[in-house]
mmCIF file of N, CA and C in Angstrom:
data_model
loop_
_atom_site.group_PDB
_atom_site.id
_atom_site.type_symbol
_atom_site.label_atom_id
_atom_site.label_comp_id
_atom_site.label_asym_id
_atom_site.label_seq_id
_atom_site.Cartn_x
_atom_site.Cartn_y
_atom_site.Cartn_z
ATOM 1 N N MET B 12 0.850 -1.178 0.000
ATOM 2 C CA MET B 12 0.000 0.000 0.000
ATOM 3 C C MET B 12 0.896 1.242 0.000
ATOM 4 N N THR B 13 0.450 2.265 -0.689
ATOM 5 C CA THR B 13 1.205 3.515 -0.746
ATOM 6 C C THR B 13 0.728 4.474 0.346
ATOM 7 N N PRO B 14 1.524 5.507 0.657
ATOM 8 C CA PRO B 14 1.060 6.500 1.627
ATOM 9 C C PRO B 14 -0.268 7.141 1.197
ATOM 10 N N PHE B 15 -0.409 7.432 -0.094
ATOM 11 C CA PHE B 15 -1.649 8.009 -0.606
ATOM 12 C C PHE B 15 -2.804 7.026 -0.442
ATOM 13 N N GLY B 16 -2.600 5.789 -0.838
ATOM 14 C CA GLY B 16 -3.641 4.771 -0.727
ATOM 15 C C GLY B 16 -4.065 4.543 0.710
ATOM 16 N N ASN B 17 -3.098 4.536 1.606
ATOM 17 C CA ASN B 17 -3.398 4.362 3.020
ATOM 18 C C ASN B 17 -4.256 5.518 3.535
ATOM 19 N N ARG B 18 -3.928 6.736 3.142
ATOM 20 C CA ARG B 18 -4.698 7.905 3.590
ATOM 21 C C ARG B 18 -6.120 7.872 3.031
ATOM 22 N N ILE B 19 -6.270 7.471 1.773
ATOM 23 C CA ILE B 19 -7.605 7.384 1.176
ATOM 24 C C ILE B 19 -8.437 6.337 1.915
ATOM 25 N N ARG B 20 -7.821 5.226 2.221
ATOM 26 C CA ARG B 20 -8.524 4.174 2.962
ATOM 27 C C ARG B 20 -8.949 4.683 4.343
ATOM 28 N N GLU B 21 -8.055 5.428 5.014
ATOM 29 C CA GLU B 21 -8.401 6.011 6.318
ATOM 30 C C GLU B 21 -9.586 6.965 6.187
ATOM 31 N N LEU B 22 -9.577 7.811 5.157
ATOM 32 C CA LEU B 22 -10.676 8.756 4.945
ATOM 33 C C LEU B 22 -11.984 8.020 4.682
ATOM 34 N N ARG B 23 -11.915 6.950 3.901
ATOM 35 C CA ARG B 23 -13.136 6.179 3.626
ATOM 36 C C ARG B 23 -13.688 5.582 4.917
ATOM 37 N N ALA B 24 -12.795 5.014 5.729
ATOM 38 C CA ALA B 24 -13.224 4.390 6.982
ATOM 39 C C ALA B 24 -13.808 5.438 7.932
ATOM 40 N N LYS B 25 -13.141 6.557 8.055
ATOM 41 C CA LYS B 25 -13.599 7.632 8.941
ATOM 42 C C LYS B 25 -14.982 8.142 8.536
ATOM 43 N N ASN B 26 -15.236 8.170 7.231
ATOM 44 C CA ASN B 26 -16.500 8.687 6.710
ATOM 45 C C ASN B 26 -17.513 7.588 6.372
ATOM 46 N N ASN B 27 -17.194 6.352 6.746
ATOM 47 C CA ASN B 27 -18.076 5.206 6.468
ATOM 48 C C ASN B 27 -18.477 5.124 4.998
ATOM 49 N N VAL B 28 -17.488 5.240 4.129
ATOM 50 C CA VAL B 28 -17.718 5.187 2.683
ATOM 51 C C VAL B 28 -17.115 3.897 2.148
ATOM 52 N N THR B 29 -17.886 3.145 1.394
ATOM 53 C CA THR B 29 -17.345 1.934 0.781
ATOM 54 C C THR B 29 -16.535 2.304 -0.451
ATOM 55 N N LEU B 30 -15.656 1.418 -0.815
ATOM 56 C CA LEU B 30 -14.856 1.615 -2.017
ATOM 57 C C LEU B 30 -15.764 1.734 -3.240
ATOM 58 N N THR B 31 -16.784 0.910 -3.292
ATOM 59 C CA THR B 31 -17.716 0.925 -4.425
ATOM 60 C C THR B 31 -18.464 2.250 -4.509
ATOM 61 N N ASP B 32 -18.927 2.750 -3.380
ATOM 62 C CA ASP B 32 -19.643 4.030 -3.375
ATOM 63 C C ASP B 32 -18.743 5.180 -3.810
ATOM 64 N N MET B 33 -17.517 5.195 -3.303
ATOM 65 C CA MET B 33 -16.591 6.267 -3.664
ATOM 66 C C MET B 33 -16.243 6.191 -5.145
ATOM 67 N N ALA B 34 -15.962 4.998 -5.621
ATOM 68 C CA ALA B 34 -15.627 4.818 -7.035
ATOM 69 C C ALA B 34 -16.772 5.300 -7.917
ATOM 70 N N SER B 35 -17.982 4.963 -7.558
ATOM 71 C CA SER B 35 -19.146 5.378 -8.331
ATOM 72 C C SER B 35 -19.280 6.899 -8.350
ATOM 73 N N ALA B 36 -19.110 7.523 -7.196
ATOM 74 C CA ALA B 36 -19.236 8.978 -7.104
ATOM 75 C C ALA B 36 -18.172 9.691 -7.934
ATOM 76 N N LEU B 37 -16.983 9.095 -8.022
ATOM 77 C CA LEU B 37 -15.884 9.695 -8.783
ATOM 78 C C LEU B 37 -15.836 9.209 -10.226
ATOM 79 N N GLN B 38 -16.799 8.368 -10.597
ATOM 80 C CA GLN B 38 -16.877 7.786 -11.937
ATOM 81 C C GLN B 38 -15.610 6.998 -12.286
ATOM 82 N N LEU B 39 -15.173 6.182 -11.314
ATOM 83 C CA LEU B 39 -14.041 5.281 -11.490
ATOM 84 C C LEU B 39 -14.548 3.862 -11.304
ATOM 85 N N SER B 40 -13.779 2.915 -11.766
ATOM 86 C CA SER B 40 -14.148 1.535 -11.480
ATOM 87 C C SER B 40 -13.654 1.205 -10.067
ATOM 88 N N PRO B 41 -14.411 0.375 -9.344
ATOM 89 C CA PRO B 41 -13.941 -0.041 -8.024
ATOM 90 C C PRO B 41 -12.568 -0.728 -8.094
ATOM 91 N N ALA B 42 -12.333 -1.466 -9.182
ATOM 92 C CA ALA B 42 -11.046 -2.147 -9.337
ATOM 93 C C ALA B 42 -9.898 -1.144 -9.435
ATOM 94 N N TYR B 43 -10.114 -0.053 -10.164
ATOM 95 C CA TYR B 43 -9.065 0.967 -10.289
ATOM 96 C C TYR B 43 -8.802 1.624 -8.944
ATOM 97 N N LEU B 44 -9.854 1.994 -8.225
ATOM 98 C CA LEU B 44 -9.686 2.640 -6.930
ATOM 99 C C LEU B 44 -8.986 1.702 -5.945
ATOM 100 N N SER B 45 -9.352 0.440 -5.960
ATOM 101 C CA SER B 45 -8.694 -0.546 -5.107
ATOM 102 C C SER B 45 -7.210 -0.668 -5.461
ATOM 103 N N ALA B 46 -6.908 -0.730 -6.750
ATOM 104 C CA ALA B 46 -5.510 -0.831 -7.184
ATOM 105 C C ALA B 46 -4.724 0.409 -6.778
ATOM 106 N N LEU B 47 -5.347 1.564 -6.849
ATOM 107 C CA LEU B 47 -4.702 2.809 -6.438
ATOM 108 C C LEU B 47 -4.410 2.776 -4.941
ATOM 109 N N GLU B 48 -5.367 2.332 -4.153
ATOM 110 C CA GLU B 48 -5.165 2.235 -2.706
ATOM 111 C C GLU B 48 -4.060 1.252 -2.352
ATOM 112 N N HIS B 49 -3.980 0.145 -3.070
ATOM 113 C CA HIS B 49 -3.011 -0.901 -2.738
ATOM 114 C C HIS B 49 -1.650 -0.725 -3.399
ATOM 115 N N GLY B 50 -1.474 0.331 -4.166
ATOM 116 C CA GLY B 50 -0.179 0.582 -4.783
ATOM 117 C C GLY B 50 0.081 -0.234 -6.028
ATOM 118 N N HIS B 51 -0.972 -0.751 -6.644
ATOM 119 C CA HIS B 51 -0.810 -1.511 -7.883
ATOM 120 C C HIS B 51 -0.945 -0.612 -9.104
ATOM 121 N N ARG B 52 -1.246 0.648 -8.877
ATOM 122 C CA ARG B 52 -1.303 1.656 -9.942
ATOM 123 C C ARG B 52 -0.343 2.766 -9.563
ATOM 124 N N GLY B 53 0.117 3.495 -10.564
ATOM 125 C CA GLY B 53 1.036 4.594 -10.312
ATOM 126 C C GLY B 53 0.358 5.743 -9.595
ATOM 127 N N ARG B 54 1.074 6.844 -9.547
ATOM 128 C CA ARG B 54 0.526 8.039 -8.901
ATOM 129 C C ARG B 54 -0.789 8.456 -9.531
ATOM 130 N N PRO B 55 -1.706 8.956 -8.716
ATOM 131 C CA PRO B 55 -2.949 9.492 -9.277
ATOM 132 C C PRO B 55 -2.670 10.820 -9.976
ATOM 133 N N SER B 56 -3.466 11.150 -10.942
ATOM 134 C CA SER B 56 -3.307 12.431 -11.637
ATOM 135 C C SER B 56 -3.686 13.566 -10.697
ATOM 136 N N PRO B 57 -3.157 14.766 -10.938
ATOM 137 C CA PRO B 57 -3.550 15.917 -10.109
ATOM 138 C C PRO B 57 -5.060 16.146 -10.123
ATOM 139 N N GLY B 58 -5.703 15.899 -11.261
ATOM 140 C CA GLY B 58 -7.147 16.065 -11.340
ATOM 141 C C GLY B 58 -7.889 15.097 -10.437
ATOM 142 N N LEU B 59 -7.435 13.849 -10.388
ATOM 143 C CA LEU B 59 -8.072 12.858 -9.519
ATOM 144 C C LEU B 59 -7.843 13.209 -8.054
ATOM 145 N N VAL B 60 -6.652 13.691 -7.747
ATOM 146 C CA VAL B 60 -6.374 14.105 -6.364
ATOM 147 C C VAL B 60 -7.349 15.207 -5.949
ATOM 148 N N GLN B 61 -7.585 16.171 -6.848
ATOM 149 C CA GLN B 61 -8.536 17.251 -6.557
ATOM 150 C C GLN B 61 -9.952 16.712 -6.378
ATOM 151 N N GLN B 62 -10.329 15.771 -7.229
ATOM 152 C CA GLN B 62 -11.665 15.158 -7.111
ATOM 153 C C GLN B 62 -11.834 14.489 -5.739
ATOM 154 N N ILE B 63 -10.819 13.763 -5.333
ATOM 155 C CA ILE B 63 -10.877 13.058 -4.052
ATOM 156 C C ILE B 63 -10.957 14.057 -2.901
ATOM 157 N N CYS B 64 -10.175 15.129 -2.984
ATOM 158 C CA CYS B 64 -10.217 16.164 -1.943
ATOM 159 C C CYS B 64 -11.611 16.792 -1.874
ATOM 160 N N GLY B 65 -12.204 17.035 -3.027
ATOM 161 C CA GLY B 65 -13.553 17.581 -3.065
ATOM 162 C C GLY B 65 -14.572 16.598 -2.527
ATOM 163 N N TYR B 66 -14.405 15.341 -2.863
ATOM 164 C CA TYR B 66 -15.328 14.302 -2.405
ATOM 165 C C TYR B 66 -15.404 14.267 -0.879
ATOM 166 N N PHE B 67 -14.234 14.398 -0.236
ATOM 167 C CA PHE B 67 -14.187 14.355 1.219
ATOM 168 C C PHE B 67 -14.284 15.746 1.860
ATOM 169 N N ASN B 68 -14.501 16.776 1.054
ATOM 170 C CA ASN B 68 -14.599 18.155 1.563
ATOM 171 C C ASN B 68 -13.405 18.531 2.432
ATOM 172 N N LEU B 69 -12.203 18.239 1.937
ATOM 173 C CA LEU B 69 -10.993 18.526 2.697
ATOM 174 C C LEU B 69 -10.673 20.022 2.642
ATOM 175 N N VAL B 70 -10.015 20.501 3.677
ATOM 176 C CA VAL B 70 -9.613 21.905 3.745
ATOM 177 C C VAL B 70 -8.128 22.042 3.416
ATOM 178 N N TRP B 71 -7.644 23.269 3.399
ATOM 179 C CA TRP B 71 -6.309 23.600 2.879
ATOM 180 C C TRP B 71 -5.193 22.659 3.306
ATOM 181 N N ASP B 72 -4.964 22.518 4.602
ATOM 182 C CA ASP B 72 -3.852 21.692 5.075
ATOM 183 C C ASP B 72 -4.027 20.231 4.677
ATOM 184 N N GLU B 73 -5.257 19.760 4.746
ATOM 185 C CA GLU B 73 -5.528 18.377 4.363
ATOM 186 C C GLU B 73 -5.295 18.176 2.872
ATOM 187 N N VAL B 74 -5.675 19.156 2.064
ATOM 188 C CA VAL B 74 -5.454 19.076 0.610
ATOM 189 C C VAL B 74 -3.956 19.041 0.318
ATOM 190 N N ASP B 75 -3.206 19.906 0.984
ATOM 191 C CA ASP B 75 -1.749 19.920 0.788
ATOM 192 C C ASP B 75 -1.136 18.583 1.176
ATOM 193 N N ASP B 76 -1.625 17.990 2.268
ATOM 194 C CA ASP B 76 -1.112 16.703 2.720
ATOM 195 C C ASP B 76 -1.418 15.604 1.710
ATOM 196 N N ILE B 77 -2.636 15.587 1.186
ATOM 197 C CA ILE B 77 -3.015 14.576 0.191
ATOM 198 C C ILE B 77 -2.158 14.728 -1.064
ATOM 199 N N LYS B 78 -1.944 15.957 -1.511
ATOM 200 C CA LYS B 78 -1.100 16.194 -2.698
ATOM 201 C C LYS B 78 0.325 15.707 -2.449
ATOM 202 N N ARG B 79 0.859 15.978 -1.251
ATOM 203 C CA ARG B 79 2.216 15.544 -0.912
ATOM 204 C C ARG B 79 2.287 14.017 -0.899
ATOM 205 N N LEU B 80 1.281 13.384 -0.305
ATOM 206 C CA LEU B 80 1.266 11.914 -0.262
ATOM 207 C C LEU B 80 1.159 11.312 -1.660
ATOM 208 N N ALA B 81 0.389 11.949 -2.530
ATOM 209 C CA ALA B 81 0.272 11.462 -3.909
ATOM 210 C C ALA B 81 1.632 11.499 -4.599
ATOM 211 N N GLN B 82 2.403 12.565 -4.374
ATOM 212 C CA GLN B 82 3.721 12.674 -4.986
ATOM 213 C C GLN B 82 4.695 11.627 -4.448
ATOM 214 N N LEU B 83 4.486 11.200 -3.213
ATOM 215 C CA LEU B 83 5.369 10.211 -2.579
ATOM 216 C C LEU B 83 4.872 8.781 -2.750
ATOM 217 N N SER B 84 3.926 8.569 -3.643
ATOM 218 C CA SER B 84 3.270 7.262 -3.720
ATOM 219 C C SER B 84 3.446 6.536 -5.044
ATOM 220 N N HIS B 85 4.550 6.747 -5.691
ATOM 221 C CA HIS B 85 4.807 5.981 -6.910
ATOM 222 C C HIS B 85 5.387 4.636 -6.475
ATOM 223 N N PRO B 86 4.673 3.533 -6.695
ATOM 224 C CA PRO B 86 5.113 2.246 -6.155
ATOM 225 C C PRO B 86 6.342 1.645 -6.838
ATOM 226 N N LYS B 87 6.664 2.102 -8.041
ATOM 227 C CA LYS B 87 7.840 1.571 -8.740
ATOM 228 C C LYS B 87 8.749 2.742 -9.078
ATOM 229 N N ILE B 88 9.674 2.986 -8.207
ATOM 230 C CA ILE B 88 10.518 4.168 -8.293
ATOM 231 C C ILE B 88 11.845 3.842 -8.976
ATOM 232 N N THR B 89 12.405 4.802 -9.657
ATOM 233 C CA THR B 89 13.736 4.694 -10.236
ATOM 234 C C THR B 89 14.618 5.715 -9.548
ATOM 235 N N VAL B 90 15.787 5.297 -9.112
ATOM 236 C CA VAL B 90 16.712 6.200 -8.443
ATOM 237 C C VAL B 90 17.914 6.403 -9.351
ATOM 238 N N ASP B 91 18.130 7.644 -9.764
ATOM 239 C CA ASP B 91 19.253 7.991 -10.636
ATOM 240 C C ASP B 91 20.418 8.449 -9.778
ATOM 241 N N THR B 92 21.459 7.627 -9.711
ATOM 242 C CA THR B 92 22.630 7.984 -8.912
ATOM 243 C C THR B 92 23.807 8.403 -9.791
ATOM 244 N N ALA B 93 23.557 8.627 -11.076
ATOM 245 C CA ALA B 93 24.634 9.061 -11.978
ATOM 246 C C ALA B 93 25.236 10.360 -11.451
ATOM 247 N N GLY B 94 26.548 10.390 -11.380
ATOM 248 C CA GLY B 94 27.251 11.587 -10.942
ATOM 249 C C GLY B 94 27.374 11.719 -9.435
ATOM 250 N N LEU B 95 26.797 10.781 -8.695
ATOM 251 C CA LEU B 95 26.908 10.813 -7.234
ATOM 252 C C LEU B 95 28.036 9.888 -6.788
ATOM 253 N N ALA B 96 28.352 9.935 -5.522
ATOM 254 C CA ALA B 96 29.395 9.078 -4.962
ATOM 255 C C ALA B 96 29.005 7.611 -5.114
ATOM 256 N N PRO B 97 30.006 6.726 -5.199
ATOM 257 C CA PRO B 97 29.714 5.293 -5.301
ATOM 258 C C PRO B 97 28.832 4.789 -4.158
ATOM 259 N N GLU B 98 28.976 5.393 -2.980
ATOM 260 C CA GLU B 98 28.177 4.982 -1.835
ATOM 261 C C GLU B 98 26.682 5.249 -2.057
ATOM 262 N N ALA B 99 26.369 6.289 -2.822
ATOM 263 C CA ALA B 99 24.969 6.581 -3.126
ATOM 264 C C ALA B 99 24.372 5.472 -3.989
ATOM 265 N N THR B 100 25.148 4.997 -4.950
ATOM 266 C CA THR B 100 24.685 3.895 -5.801
ATOM 267 C C THR B 100 24.542 2.617 -4.979
ATOM 268 N N GLU B 101 25.495 2.373 -4.100
ATOM 269 C CA GLU B 101 25.407 1.202 -3.234
ATOM 270 C C GLU B 101 24.166 1.285 -2.346
ATOM 271 N N LEU B 102 23.922 2.449 -1.759
ATOM 272 C CA LEU B 102 22.747 2.634 -0.911
ATOM 273 C C LEU B 102 21.469 2.349 -1.686
ATOM 274 N N ALA B 103 21.345 2.904 -2.878
ATOM 275 C CA ALA B 103 20.135 2.701 -3.685
ATOM 276 C C ALA B 103 19.944 1.224 -4.014
ATOM 277 N N ASN B 104 21.014 0.551 -4.365
ATOM 278 C CA ASN B 104 20.917 -0.868 -4.716
ATOM 279 C C ASN B 104 20.596 -1.739 -3.509
ATOM 280 N N LEU B 105 21.240 -1.470 -2.373
ATOM 281 C CA LEU B 105 20.959 -2.253 -1.178
ATOM 282 C C LEU B 105 19.523 -2.044 -0.708
ATOM 283 N N LEU B 106 19.050 -0.819 -0.777
ATOM 284 C CA LEU B 106 17.676 -0.554 -0.385
ATOM 285 C C LEU B 106 16.712 -1.308 -1.297
ATOM 286 N N SER B 107 16.984 -1.273 -2.598
ATOM 287 C CA SER B 107 16.140 -1.978 -3.559
ATOM 288 C C SER B 107 16.094 -3.481 -3.269
ATOM 289 N N GLU B 108 17.241 -4.055 -2.939
ATOM 290 C CA GLU B 108 17.327 -5.490 -2.686
ATOM 291 C C GLU B 108 16.699 -5.903 -1.359
ATOM 292 N N ARG B 109 16.789 -5.030 -0.361
ATOM 293 C CA ARG B 109 16.457 -5.466 0.999
ATOM 294 C C ARG B 109 15.242 -4.808 1.625
ATOM 295 N N ILE B 110 14.588 -3.907 0.941
ATOM 296 C CA ILE B 110 13.491 -3.166 1.559
ATOM 297 C C ILE B 110 12.379 -4.079 2.070
ATOM 298 N N ALA B 111 12.108 -5.154 1.356
ATOM 299 C CA ALA B 111 11.026 -6.059 1.765
ATOM 300 C C ALA B 111 11.324 -6.746 3.095
ATOM 301 N N GLY B 112 12.586 -6.864 3.458
ATOM 302 C CA GLY B 112 12.962 -7.534 4.700
ATOM 303 C C GLY B 112 13.150 -6.610 5.887
ATOM 304 N N LEU B 113 12.989 -5.305 5.677
ATOM 305 C CA LEU B 113 13.169 -4.361 6.780
ATOM 306 C C LEU B 113 11.940 -4.352 7.688
ATOM 307 N N SER B 114 12.193 -4.198 8.965
ATOM 308 C CA SER B 114 11.082 -4.107 9.923
ATOM 309 C C SER B 114 10.481 -2.703 9.867
ATOM 310 N N ASP B 115 9.293 -2.560 10.436
ATOM 311 C CA ASP B 115 8.668 -1.238 10.508
ATOM 312 C C ASP B 115 9.556 -0.261 11.265
ATOM 313 N N ASP B 116 10.209 -0.742 12.323
ATOM 314 C CA ASP B 116 11.099 0.113 13.108
ATOM 315 C C ASP B 116 12.294 0.581 12.270
ATOM 316 N N GLN B 117 12.900 -0.323 11.522
ATOM 317 C CA GLN B 117 14.034 0.042 10.673
ATOM 318 C C GLN B 117 13.615 1.058 9.607
ATOM 319 N N ILE B 118 12.479 0.831 8.993
ATOM 320 C CA ILE B 118 11.985 1.777 7.982
ATOM 321 C C ILE B 118 11.713 3.130 8.623
ATOM 322 N N GLY B 119 11.122 3.119 9.805
ATOM 323 C CA GLY B 119 10.852 4.366 10.515
ATOM 324 C C GLY B 119 12.119 5.143 10.824
ATOM 325 N N ARG B 120 13.150 4.443 11.263
ATOM 326 C CA ARG B 120 14.429 5.116 11.569
ATOM 327 C C ARG B 120 15.060 5.695 10.306
ATOM 328 N N MET B 121 14.980 4.962 9.212
ATOM 329 C CA MET B 121 15.540 5.468 7.949
ATOM 330 C C MET B 121 14.762 6.698 7.473
ATOM 331 N N LEU B 122 13.443 6.647 7.601
ATOM 332 C CA LEU B 122 12.627 7.804 7.219
ATOM 333 C C LEU B 122 12.972 9.016 8.076
ATOM 334 N N ASP B 123 13.186 8.809 9.369
ATOM 335 C CA ASP B 123 13.569 9.915 10.250
ATOM 336 C C ASP B 123 14.866 10.563 9.774
ATOM 337 N N ILE B 124 15.839 9.751 9.409
ATOM 338 C CA ILE B 124 17.120 10.277 8.923
ATOM 339 C C ILE B 124 16.916 11.068 7.644
ATOM 340 N N LEU B 125 16.165 10.517 6.704
ATOM 341 C CA LEU B 125 15.959 11.182 5.417
ATOM 342 C C LEU B 125 15.112 12.452 5.549
ATOM 343 N N ARG B 126 14.178 12.444 6.465
ATOM 344 C CA ARG B 126 13.336 13.623 6.656
ATOM 345 C C ARG B 126 14.095 14.771 7.330
ATOM 346 N N GLU B 127 15.184 14.468 8.050
ATOM 347 C CA GLU B 127 16.002 15.501 8.678
ATOM 348 C C GLU B 127 16.506 16.508 7.658
ATOM 349 N N ARG B 128 16.865 16.032 6.501
ATOM 350 C CA ARG B 128 17.450 16.892 5.470
ATOM 351 C C ARG B 128 16.414 17.581 4.619
ATOM 352 N N HIS B 129 15.254 16.971 4.482
ATOM 353 C CA HIS B 129 14.192 17.517 3.625
ATOM 354 C C HIS B 129 12.855 17.399 4.347
ATOM 355 N N PRO B 130 12.542 18.375 5.176
ATOM 356 C CA PRO B 130 11.296 18.296 5.952
ATOM 357 C C PRO B 130 10.059 18.236 5.077
#
């Protein structure tokens, strides 16, 4: 599941909205919305993000958060380390190979480190 998909699922649960009802209201297929929530589809378009924000009547900060999560929710990422130190390439490759085996705590600690530089 992606950060965006997780947030959409939380909003649906909080508002007692089924996936089918939301998909119908947004004129999407339930299968597409489910795939988006589970990270089986790429990032949602900016237009769809706006539709979802409108559907849930989100306000400024919530809209900004949803947009940020959408940008961070591409499930198949490419990391370009050309021109960086060899250690950067090693880091990208090791993360790619081992991310599935990391615990929630390890992922959380890595996110804390990375967020220090880019809030």
